Short mmCIF file of C-alpha atoms and ligand atoms in Angstrom, two decimals:
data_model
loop_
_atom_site.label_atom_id
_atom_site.label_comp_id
_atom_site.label_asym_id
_atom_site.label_seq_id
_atom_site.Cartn_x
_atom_site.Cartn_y
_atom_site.Cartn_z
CA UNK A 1 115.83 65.78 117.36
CA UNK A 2 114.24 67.07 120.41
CA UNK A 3 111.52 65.60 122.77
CA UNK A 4 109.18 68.73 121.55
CA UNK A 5 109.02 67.43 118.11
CA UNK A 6 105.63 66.53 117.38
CA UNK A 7 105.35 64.09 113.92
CA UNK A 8 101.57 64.87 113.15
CA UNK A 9 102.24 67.39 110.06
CA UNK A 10 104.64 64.71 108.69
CA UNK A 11 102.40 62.01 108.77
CA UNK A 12 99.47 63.86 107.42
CA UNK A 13 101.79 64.64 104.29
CA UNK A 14 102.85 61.33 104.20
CA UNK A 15 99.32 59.99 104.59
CA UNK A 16 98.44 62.60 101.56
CA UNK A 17 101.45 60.95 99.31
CA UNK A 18 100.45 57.45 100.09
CA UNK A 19 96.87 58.38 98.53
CA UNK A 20 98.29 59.43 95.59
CA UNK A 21 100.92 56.28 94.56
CA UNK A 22 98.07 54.46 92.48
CA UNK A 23 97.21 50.71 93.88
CA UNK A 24 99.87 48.94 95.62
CA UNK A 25 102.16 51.50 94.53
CA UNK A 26 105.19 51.99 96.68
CA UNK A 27 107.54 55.65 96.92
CA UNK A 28 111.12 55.39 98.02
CA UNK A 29 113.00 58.41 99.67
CA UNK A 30 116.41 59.13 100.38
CA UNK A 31 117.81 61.75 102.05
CA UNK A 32 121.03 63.77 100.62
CA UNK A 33 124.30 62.39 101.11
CA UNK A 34 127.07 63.92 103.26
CA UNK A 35 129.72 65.87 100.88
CA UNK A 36 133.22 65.83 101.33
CA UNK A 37 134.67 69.52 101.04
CA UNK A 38 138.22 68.61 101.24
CA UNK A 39 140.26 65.57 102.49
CA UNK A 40 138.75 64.25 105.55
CA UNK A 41 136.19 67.53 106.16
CA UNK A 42 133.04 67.36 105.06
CA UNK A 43 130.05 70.24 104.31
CA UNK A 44 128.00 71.19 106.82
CA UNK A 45 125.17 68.39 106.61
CA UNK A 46 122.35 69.83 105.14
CA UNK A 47 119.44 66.80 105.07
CA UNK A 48 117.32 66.62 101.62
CA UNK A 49 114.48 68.66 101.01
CA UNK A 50 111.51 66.25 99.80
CA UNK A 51 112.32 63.55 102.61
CA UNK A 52 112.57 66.52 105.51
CA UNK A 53 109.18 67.57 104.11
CA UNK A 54 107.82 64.17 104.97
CA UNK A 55 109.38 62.88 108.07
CA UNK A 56 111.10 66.18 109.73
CA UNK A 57 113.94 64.00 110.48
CA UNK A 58 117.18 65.75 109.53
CA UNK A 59 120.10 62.62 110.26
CA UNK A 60 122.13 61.64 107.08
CA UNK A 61 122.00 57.86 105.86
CA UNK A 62 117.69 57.41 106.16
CA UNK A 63 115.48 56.19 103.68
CA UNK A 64 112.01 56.31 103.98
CA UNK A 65 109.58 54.19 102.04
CA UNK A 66 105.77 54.54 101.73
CA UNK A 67 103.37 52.60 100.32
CA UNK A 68 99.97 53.16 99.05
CA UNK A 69 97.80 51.80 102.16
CA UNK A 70 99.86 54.35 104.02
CA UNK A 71 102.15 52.04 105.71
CA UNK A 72 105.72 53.94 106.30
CA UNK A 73 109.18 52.17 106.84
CA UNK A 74 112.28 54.48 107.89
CA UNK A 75 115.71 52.66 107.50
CA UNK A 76 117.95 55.03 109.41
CA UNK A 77 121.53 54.82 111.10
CA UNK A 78 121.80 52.32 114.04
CA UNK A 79 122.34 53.31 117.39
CA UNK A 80 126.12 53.10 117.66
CA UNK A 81 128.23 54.43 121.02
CA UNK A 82 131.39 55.08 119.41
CA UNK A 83 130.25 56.63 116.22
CA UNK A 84 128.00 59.03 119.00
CA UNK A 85 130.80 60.22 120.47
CA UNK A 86 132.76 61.26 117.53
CA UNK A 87 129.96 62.13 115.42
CA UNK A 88 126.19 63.17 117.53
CA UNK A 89 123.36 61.41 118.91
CA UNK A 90 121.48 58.94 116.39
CA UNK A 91 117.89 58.61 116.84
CA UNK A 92 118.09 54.89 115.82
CA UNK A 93 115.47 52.89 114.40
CA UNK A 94 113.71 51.55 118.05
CA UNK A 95 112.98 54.97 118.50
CA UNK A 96 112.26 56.02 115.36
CA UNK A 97 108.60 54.14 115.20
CA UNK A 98 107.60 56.53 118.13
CA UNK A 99 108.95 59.71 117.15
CA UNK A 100 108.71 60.32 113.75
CA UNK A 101 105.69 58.22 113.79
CA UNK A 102 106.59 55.54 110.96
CA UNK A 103 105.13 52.01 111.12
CA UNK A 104 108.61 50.22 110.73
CA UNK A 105 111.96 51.15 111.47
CA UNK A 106 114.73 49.49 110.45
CA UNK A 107 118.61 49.50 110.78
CA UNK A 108 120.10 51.30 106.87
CA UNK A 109 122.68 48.50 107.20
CA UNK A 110 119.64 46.46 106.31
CA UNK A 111 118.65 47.96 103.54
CA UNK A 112 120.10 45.91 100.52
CA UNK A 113 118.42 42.81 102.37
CA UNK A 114 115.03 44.37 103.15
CA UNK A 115 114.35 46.53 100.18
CA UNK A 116 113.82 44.14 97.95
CA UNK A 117 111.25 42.35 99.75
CA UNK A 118 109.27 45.78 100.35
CA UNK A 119 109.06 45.60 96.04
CA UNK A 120 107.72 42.47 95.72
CA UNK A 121 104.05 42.42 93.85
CA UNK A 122 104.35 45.71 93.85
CA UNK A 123 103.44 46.89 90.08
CA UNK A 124 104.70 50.78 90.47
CA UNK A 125 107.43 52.31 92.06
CA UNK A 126 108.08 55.67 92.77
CA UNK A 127 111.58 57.66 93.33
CA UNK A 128 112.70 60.94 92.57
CA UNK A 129 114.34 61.08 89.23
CA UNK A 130 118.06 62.49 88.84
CA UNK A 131 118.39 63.99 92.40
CA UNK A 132 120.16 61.57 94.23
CA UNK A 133 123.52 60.09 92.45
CA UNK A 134 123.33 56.49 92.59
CA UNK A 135 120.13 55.76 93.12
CA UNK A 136 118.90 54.32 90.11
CA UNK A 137 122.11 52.14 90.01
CA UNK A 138 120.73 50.95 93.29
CA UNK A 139 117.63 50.29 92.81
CA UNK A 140 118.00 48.48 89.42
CA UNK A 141 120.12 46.21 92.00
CA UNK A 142 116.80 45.67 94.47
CA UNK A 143 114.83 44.86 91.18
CA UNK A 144 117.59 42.22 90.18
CA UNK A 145 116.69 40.59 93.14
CA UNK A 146 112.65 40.66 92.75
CA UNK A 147 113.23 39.41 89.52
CA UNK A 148 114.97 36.32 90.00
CA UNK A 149 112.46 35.06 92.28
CA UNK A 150 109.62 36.08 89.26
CA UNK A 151 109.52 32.22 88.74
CA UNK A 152 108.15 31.83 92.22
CA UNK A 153 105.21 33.70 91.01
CA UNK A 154 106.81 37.15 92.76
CA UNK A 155 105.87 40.13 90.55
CA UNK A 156 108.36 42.71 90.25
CA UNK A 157 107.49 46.70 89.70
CA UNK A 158 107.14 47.31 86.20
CA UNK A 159 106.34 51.00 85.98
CA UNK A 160 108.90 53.55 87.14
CA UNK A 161 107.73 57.27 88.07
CA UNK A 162 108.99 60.46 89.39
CA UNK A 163 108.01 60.72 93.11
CA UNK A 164 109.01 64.75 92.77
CA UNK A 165 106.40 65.19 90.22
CA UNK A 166 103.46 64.29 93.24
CA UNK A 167 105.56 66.13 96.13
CA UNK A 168 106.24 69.13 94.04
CA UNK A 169 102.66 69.91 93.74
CA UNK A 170 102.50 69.34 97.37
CA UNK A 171 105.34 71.15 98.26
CA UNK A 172 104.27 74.74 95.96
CA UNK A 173 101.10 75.60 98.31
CA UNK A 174 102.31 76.02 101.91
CA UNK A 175 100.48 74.94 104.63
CA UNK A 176 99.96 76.95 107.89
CA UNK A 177 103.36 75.03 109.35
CA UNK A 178 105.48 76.17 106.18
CA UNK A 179 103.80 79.97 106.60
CA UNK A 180 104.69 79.96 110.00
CA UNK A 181 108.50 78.99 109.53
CA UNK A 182 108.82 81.23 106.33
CA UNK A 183 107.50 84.12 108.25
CA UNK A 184 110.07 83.53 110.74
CA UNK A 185 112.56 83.32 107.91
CA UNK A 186 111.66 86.02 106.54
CA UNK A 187 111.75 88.14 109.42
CA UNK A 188 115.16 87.47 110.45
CA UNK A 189 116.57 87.94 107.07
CA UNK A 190 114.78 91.60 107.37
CA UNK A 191 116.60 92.45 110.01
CA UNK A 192 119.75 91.19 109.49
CA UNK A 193 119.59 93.35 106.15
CA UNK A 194 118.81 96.14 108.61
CA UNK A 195 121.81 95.32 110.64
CA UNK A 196 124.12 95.47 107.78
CA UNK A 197 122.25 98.75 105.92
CA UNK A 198 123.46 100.17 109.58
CA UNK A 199 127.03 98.98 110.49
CA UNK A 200 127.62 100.24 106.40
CA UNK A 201 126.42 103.88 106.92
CA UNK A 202 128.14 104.53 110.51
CA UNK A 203 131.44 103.36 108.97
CA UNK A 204 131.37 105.00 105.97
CA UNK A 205 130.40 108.37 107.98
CA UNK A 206 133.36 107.33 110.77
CA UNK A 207 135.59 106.76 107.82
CA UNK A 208 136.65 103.32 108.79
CA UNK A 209 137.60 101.07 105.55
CA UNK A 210 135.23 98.18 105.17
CA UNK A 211 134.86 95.72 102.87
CA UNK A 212 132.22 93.38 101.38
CA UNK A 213 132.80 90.64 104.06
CA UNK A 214 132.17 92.72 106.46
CA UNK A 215 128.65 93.14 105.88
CA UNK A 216 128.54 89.50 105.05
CA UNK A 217 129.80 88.69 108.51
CA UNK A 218 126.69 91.01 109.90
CA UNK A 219 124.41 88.94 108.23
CA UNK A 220 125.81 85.76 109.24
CA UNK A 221 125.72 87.56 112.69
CA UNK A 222 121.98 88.26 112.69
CA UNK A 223 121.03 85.12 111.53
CA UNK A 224 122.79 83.12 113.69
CA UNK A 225 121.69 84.88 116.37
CA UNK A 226 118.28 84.47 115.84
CA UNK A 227 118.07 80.33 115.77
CA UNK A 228 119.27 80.42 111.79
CA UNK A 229 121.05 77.06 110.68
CA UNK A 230 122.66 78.99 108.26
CA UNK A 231 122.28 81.28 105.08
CA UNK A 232 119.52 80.14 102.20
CA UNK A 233 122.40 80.38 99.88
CA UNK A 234 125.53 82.15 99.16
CA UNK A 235 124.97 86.21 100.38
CA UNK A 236 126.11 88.55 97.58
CA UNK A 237 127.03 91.38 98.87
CA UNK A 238 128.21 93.52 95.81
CA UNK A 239 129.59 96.97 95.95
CA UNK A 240 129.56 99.55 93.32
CA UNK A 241 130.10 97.52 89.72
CA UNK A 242 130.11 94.32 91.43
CA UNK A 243 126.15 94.75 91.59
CA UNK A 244 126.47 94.43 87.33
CA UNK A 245 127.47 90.82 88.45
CA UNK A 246 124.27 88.81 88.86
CA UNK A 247 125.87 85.76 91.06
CA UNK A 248 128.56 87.47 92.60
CA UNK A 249 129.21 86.80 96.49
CA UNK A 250 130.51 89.04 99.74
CA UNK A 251 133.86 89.31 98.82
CA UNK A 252 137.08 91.18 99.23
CA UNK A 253 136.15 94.76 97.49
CA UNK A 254 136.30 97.92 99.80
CA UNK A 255 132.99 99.69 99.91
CA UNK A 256 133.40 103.03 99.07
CA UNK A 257 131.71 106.28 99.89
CA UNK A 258 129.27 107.55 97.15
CA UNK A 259 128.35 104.07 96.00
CA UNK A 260 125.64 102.12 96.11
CA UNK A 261 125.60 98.36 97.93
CA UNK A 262 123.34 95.45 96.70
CA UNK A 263 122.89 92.68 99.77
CA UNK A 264 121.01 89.76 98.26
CA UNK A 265 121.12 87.43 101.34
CA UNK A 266 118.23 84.90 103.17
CA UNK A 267 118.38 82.71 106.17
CA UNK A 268 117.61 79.45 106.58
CA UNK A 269 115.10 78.95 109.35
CA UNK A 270 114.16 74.96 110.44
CA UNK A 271 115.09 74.62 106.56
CA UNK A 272 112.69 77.14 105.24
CA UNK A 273 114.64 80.18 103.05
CA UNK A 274 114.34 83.74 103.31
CA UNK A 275 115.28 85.69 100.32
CA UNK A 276 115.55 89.22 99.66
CA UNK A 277 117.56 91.72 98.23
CA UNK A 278 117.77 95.42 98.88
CA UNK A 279 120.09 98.38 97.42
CA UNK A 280 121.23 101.21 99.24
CA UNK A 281 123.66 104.04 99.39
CA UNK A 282 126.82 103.40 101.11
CA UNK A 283 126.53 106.39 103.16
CA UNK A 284 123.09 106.19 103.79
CA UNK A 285 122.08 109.20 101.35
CA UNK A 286 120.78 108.13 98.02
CA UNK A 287 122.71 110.94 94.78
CA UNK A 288 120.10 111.98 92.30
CA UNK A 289 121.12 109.50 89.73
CA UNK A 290 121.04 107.18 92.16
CA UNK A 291 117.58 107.71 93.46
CA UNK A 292 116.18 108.39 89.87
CA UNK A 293 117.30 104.88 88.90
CA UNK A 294 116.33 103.48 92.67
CA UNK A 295 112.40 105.08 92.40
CA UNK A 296 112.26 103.03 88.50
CA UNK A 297 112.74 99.87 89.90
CA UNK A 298 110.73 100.51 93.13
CA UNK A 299 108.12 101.55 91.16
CA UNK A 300 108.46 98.54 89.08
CA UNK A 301 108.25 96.40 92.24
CA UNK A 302 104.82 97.66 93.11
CA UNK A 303 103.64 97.14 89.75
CA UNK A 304 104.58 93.45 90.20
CA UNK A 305 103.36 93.10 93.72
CA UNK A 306 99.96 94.87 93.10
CA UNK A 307 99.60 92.17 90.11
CA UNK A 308 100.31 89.02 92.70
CA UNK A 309 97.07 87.32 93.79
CA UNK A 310 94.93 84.04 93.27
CA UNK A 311 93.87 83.61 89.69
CA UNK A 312 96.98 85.68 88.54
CA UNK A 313 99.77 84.05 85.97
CA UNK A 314 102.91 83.76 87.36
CA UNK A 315 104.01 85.57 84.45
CA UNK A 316 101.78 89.07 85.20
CA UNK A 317 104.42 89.98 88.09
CA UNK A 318 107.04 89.64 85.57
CA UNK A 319 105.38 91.45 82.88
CA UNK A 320 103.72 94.20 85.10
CA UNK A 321 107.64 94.76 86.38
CA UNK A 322 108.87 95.19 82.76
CA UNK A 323 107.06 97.57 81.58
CA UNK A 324 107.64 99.96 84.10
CA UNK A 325 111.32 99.07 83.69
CA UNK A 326 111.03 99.86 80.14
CA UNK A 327 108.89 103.20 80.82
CA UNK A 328 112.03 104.15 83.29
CA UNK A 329 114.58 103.13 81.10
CA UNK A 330 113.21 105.14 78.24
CA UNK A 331 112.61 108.54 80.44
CA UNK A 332 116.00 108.57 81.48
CA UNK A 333 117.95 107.98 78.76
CA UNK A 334 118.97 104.63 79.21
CA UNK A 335 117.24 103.63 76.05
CA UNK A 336 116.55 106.12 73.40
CA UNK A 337 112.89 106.69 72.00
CA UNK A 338 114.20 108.21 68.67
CA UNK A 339 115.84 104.68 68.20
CA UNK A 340 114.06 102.65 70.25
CA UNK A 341 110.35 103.75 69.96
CA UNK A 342 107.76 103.13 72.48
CA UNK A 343 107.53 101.18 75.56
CA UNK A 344 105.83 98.59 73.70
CA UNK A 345 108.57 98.72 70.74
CA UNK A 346 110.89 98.08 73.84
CA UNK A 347 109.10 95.07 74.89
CA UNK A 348 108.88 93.53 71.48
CA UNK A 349 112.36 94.15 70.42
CA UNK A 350 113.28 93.13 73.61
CA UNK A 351 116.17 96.63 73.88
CA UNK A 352 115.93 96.24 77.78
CA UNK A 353 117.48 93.02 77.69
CA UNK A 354 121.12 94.55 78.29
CA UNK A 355 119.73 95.95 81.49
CA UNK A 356 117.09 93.28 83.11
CA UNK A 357 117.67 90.03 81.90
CA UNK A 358 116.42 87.66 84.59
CA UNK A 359 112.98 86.54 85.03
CA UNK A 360 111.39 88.42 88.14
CA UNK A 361 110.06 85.86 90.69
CA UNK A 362 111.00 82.03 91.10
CA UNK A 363 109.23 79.69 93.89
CA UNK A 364 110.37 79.69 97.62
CA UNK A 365 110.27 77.44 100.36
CA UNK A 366 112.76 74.69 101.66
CA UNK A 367 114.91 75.36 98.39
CA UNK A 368 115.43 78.99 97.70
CA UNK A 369 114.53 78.31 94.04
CA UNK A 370 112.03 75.63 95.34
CA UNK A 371 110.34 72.71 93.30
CA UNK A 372 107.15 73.07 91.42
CA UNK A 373 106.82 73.64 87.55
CA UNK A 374 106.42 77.03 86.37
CA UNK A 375 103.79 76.09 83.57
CA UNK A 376 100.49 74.19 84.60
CA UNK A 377 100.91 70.60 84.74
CA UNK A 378 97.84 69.77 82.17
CA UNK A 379 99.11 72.27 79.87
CA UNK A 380 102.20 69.95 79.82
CA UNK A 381 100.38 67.05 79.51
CA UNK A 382 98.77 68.33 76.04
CA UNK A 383 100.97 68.64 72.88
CA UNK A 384 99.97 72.76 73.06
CA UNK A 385 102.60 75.13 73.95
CA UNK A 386 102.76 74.81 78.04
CA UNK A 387 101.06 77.72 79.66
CA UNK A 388 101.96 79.63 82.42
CA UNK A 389 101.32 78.52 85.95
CA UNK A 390 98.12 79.79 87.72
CA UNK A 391 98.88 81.19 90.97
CA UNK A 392 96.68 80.28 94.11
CA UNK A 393 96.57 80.72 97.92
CA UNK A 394 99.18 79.46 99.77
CA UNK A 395 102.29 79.75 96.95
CA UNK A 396 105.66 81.61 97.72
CA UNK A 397 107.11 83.70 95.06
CA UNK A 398 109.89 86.15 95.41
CA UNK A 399 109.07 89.54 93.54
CA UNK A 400 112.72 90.60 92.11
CA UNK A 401 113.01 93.63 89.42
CA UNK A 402 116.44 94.73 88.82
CA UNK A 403 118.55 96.95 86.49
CA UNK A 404 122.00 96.81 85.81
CA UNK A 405 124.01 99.41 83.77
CA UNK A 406 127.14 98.23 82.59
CA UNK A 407 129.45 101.39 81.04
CA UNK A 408 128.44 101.96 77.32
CA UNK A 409 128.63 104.77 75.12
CA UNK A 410 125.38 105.32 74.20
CA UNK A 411 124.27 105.44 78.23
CA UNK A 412 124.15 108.70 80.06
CA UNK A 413 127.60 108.20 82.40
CA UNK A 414 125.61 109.37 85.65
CA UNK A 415 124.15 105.68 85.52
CA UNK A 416 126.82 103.60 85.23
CA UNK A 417 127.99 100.72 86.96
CA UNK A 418 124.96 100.60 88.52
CA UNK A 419 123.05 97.38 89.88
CA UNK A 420 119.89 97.63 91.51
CA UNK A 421 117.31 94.98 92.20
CA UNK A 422 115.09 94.90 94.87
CA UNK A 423 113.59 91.59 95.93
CA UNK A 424 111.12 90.62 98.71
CA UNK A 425 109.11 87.35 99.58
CA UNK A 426 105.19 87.05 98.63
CA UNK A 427 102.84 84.85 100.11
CA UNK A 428 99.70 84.35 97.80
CA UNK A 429 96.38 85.51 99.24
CA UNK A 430 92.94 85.34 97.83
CA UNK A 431 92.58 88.89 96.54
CA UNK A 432 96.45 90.44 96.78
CA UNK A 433 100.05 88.86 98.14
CA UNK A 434 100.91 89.61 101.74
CA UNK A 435 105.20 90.50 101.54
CA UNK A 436 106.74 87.93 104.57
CA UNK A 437 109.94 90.38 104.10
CA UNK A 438 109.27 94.37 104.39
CA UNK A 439 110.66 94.76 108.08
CA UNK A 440 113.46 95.89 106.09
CA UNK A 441 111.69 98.49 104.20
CA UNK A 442 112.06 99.44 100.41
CA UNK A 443 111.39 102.97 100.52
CA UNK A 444 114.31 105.07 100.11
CA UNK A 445 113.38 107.68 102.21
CA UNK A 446 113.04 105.33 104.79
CA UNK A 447 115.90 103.56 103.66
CA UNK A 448 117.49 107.07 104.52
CA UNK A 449 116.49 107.23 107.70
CA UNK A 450 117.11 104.17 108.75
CA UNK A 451 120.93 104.52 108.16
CA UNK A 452 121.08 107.97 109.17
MN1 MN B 501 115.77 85.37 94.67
#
């Protein structure tokens, strides 16, 4: 935590959560739990999303409680010289008040002693369901408590609610701090595809052998270079057939001359994600089958992007993408009209399956697939069939058409083993999407020159 960090945004969110927990309501918050990896080793701390997004503070073992006047208590880890040394610098709670800007800050050793009083009279609590392991076990232990003093004339909570279901609305339209970070995000991840796209070609042309962790470690290079805590998730970095292998990762295959390479890899950038995916030739020169399969799902891209605006589903991306999918697939011979039938046959019958099967966009933000329901909240709340989220200003989608062409014999041969998606990041404007992620450019003539 440094002496730059300024609290207001945090508090403002907070302040807009408090508003919403109902009278006398009270929300708890925990942050994520270290993870072992293996004996005494743990994972790379990585803080939980929802409490980061209202207190910024990124220190394992914190709670943070608000109630519905807008009062804020933090329990956090105690200041603490020897675990310091071995371990960092702990804000601690006497300084937690003034930086994070919390009414109350308290010591987490406290917690099983204070909790319970913050419950009492309190006819609604708030936590977020089936995140944190534990939890509820914990918290049925603070309402023991409350409850045996019921005699007293202490109330105890007697509604329980899902604190996600408020922040996730929050959380799905960014505000001008979140844009800010995600452009960042997205601009390192750009070039750190750039920087792999590059160190591929010149090898292949030198004739060096390379392999899949190779371009992995450029990534990793680029984004740590450029202030990234680490990648969004997992890079896949798939060569050849490997790209027919939806959640593969970098790994040990040699990337050969003559194939294509599909990077799907994203920073993380003061915990926002990046997220995009390109495919290119290994040699920096796309083959005719290659490019003939490359320009389908480009052009399927636009479709989706030119379709992504305020007032749009989120399904119209997905559906704009598809049918130009199924238009491609059909004029080259991937699927046959004399069996087959028209584009709209294809839809129906759902024949491009074995060649896109993932949906085309998911939220992103903190979490690469971020929090927020897909279908419109009142639409849930009614017995109809849920209907499909309207999009608005300020939401982050990623805008991913792919097609994958596992060997068959009824496919033209030229096309497979091919996996192509191309994915980039889109902000939702008023009247169109503005991309966060096209420094690294989708055009394959560009694409060309850029590795040439
Ligand atoms: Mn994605």
């Amino acid at each position: 935590m440094t002496s730059k960090f300024d609290h207001t945004v945090y508090t403002l969110r907070r302040a807009r959560l408090a508003s919403q927990l109902g009278a006398q309501g009270v929300a708890i918050i925990p942050t994520a739990p270290e993870q072992q990896r293996n004996r005494d080793s743990n994972f790379l701390y990585r803080h939980d999303s929802y409490f980061y997004y209202l207190t910024g503070f990124t220190e394992p073992n914190a709670t943070l409680i608000i109630f519905a006047d807008g009062r804020t208590v933090l329990f956090c880890q105690p200041k603490d010289v020897e675990r310091e040394i071995w371990d960092g610098y702990r804000l601690g709670p006497e300084s937690a008040v003034q930086v994070l800007g919390v009414t109350n800050a308290y010591s987490n050793v406290l917690i099983d002693t204070e909790m319970p009083k913050f419950l009492e009279n309190i006819p609604t609590l708030w936590y977020p369901f089936s995140i944190h392991k534990g939890l509820s076990v914990q918290i049925d232990n603070w309402l023991t408590v409350v409850q045996s003093k019921v005699r007293s004339g202490v109330s105890a909570p007697h509604r329980l609610n899902d604190v996600c279901s408020l922040i996730d609305e929050m959380r799905l339209i960014k505000d001008s701090h979140e844009i800010e970070l995600m452009r960042t995000a997205g601009r390192i991840s750009a070039n750190a595809h750039i920087r792999a796209m590059q160190f591929c070609s010149t090898n292949i042309r030198n004739k060096n052998q390379i392999f899949e962790y190779h371009l992995d470690a450029e990534l990793l290079y680029e984004f740590r270079r450029c202030g990234s805590e680490f990648p969004a998730y997992s890079s896949i970095v798939a060569s050849g057939s490997n790209a027919c292998v939806l959640h593969y990762r970098a790994d040990k295959a040699s990337i050969n001359d003559g194939e294509l390479v599909l990077i799907d890899a994203g920073c993380e950038y003061s915990s926002y994600a990046g997220d995009i995916t390109r495919t290119f030739p290994a040699n920096g020169r796309f083959s005719r089958a290659q490019r003939a399969l490359y320009d389908v799902v480009l052009e399927s891209q636009y479709a989706a992007v030119s379709s992504t605006r305020s007032g749009a589903l989120f399904t119209d991306p997905h559906n704009a993408a598809l049918r130009v999918l199924c238009k491609g697939l059909l004029d080259l011979g991937i699927l046959k009209a004399d069996k087959c039938g028209s584009v709209d046959d294809v839809i129906a019958n759902k024949d491009y399956f074995p060649f896109y099967m993932h949906r085309t966009s998911h939220w992103l933000g903190m979490d690469v697939h971020d929090c927020g329901a897909y279908s419109e909240p009142n639409s849930l709340a009614q017995n109809s069939a849920p209907s499909p989220r309207v999009l608005r200003t300020g939401m982050v989608l990623t805008i991913e058409p792919g097609l994958y062409i596992r060997p068959s014999a009824d496919v033209p041969v030229e096309y497979h083993n091919m996996g192509i998606r191309i994915e980039d990041d889109a902000l939702v404007g008023d009247s169109a999407c503005e991309l966060l992620t096209r420094d690294v450019p989708v055009d394959p003539i560009e694409i060309e020159n850029l590795m040439n």
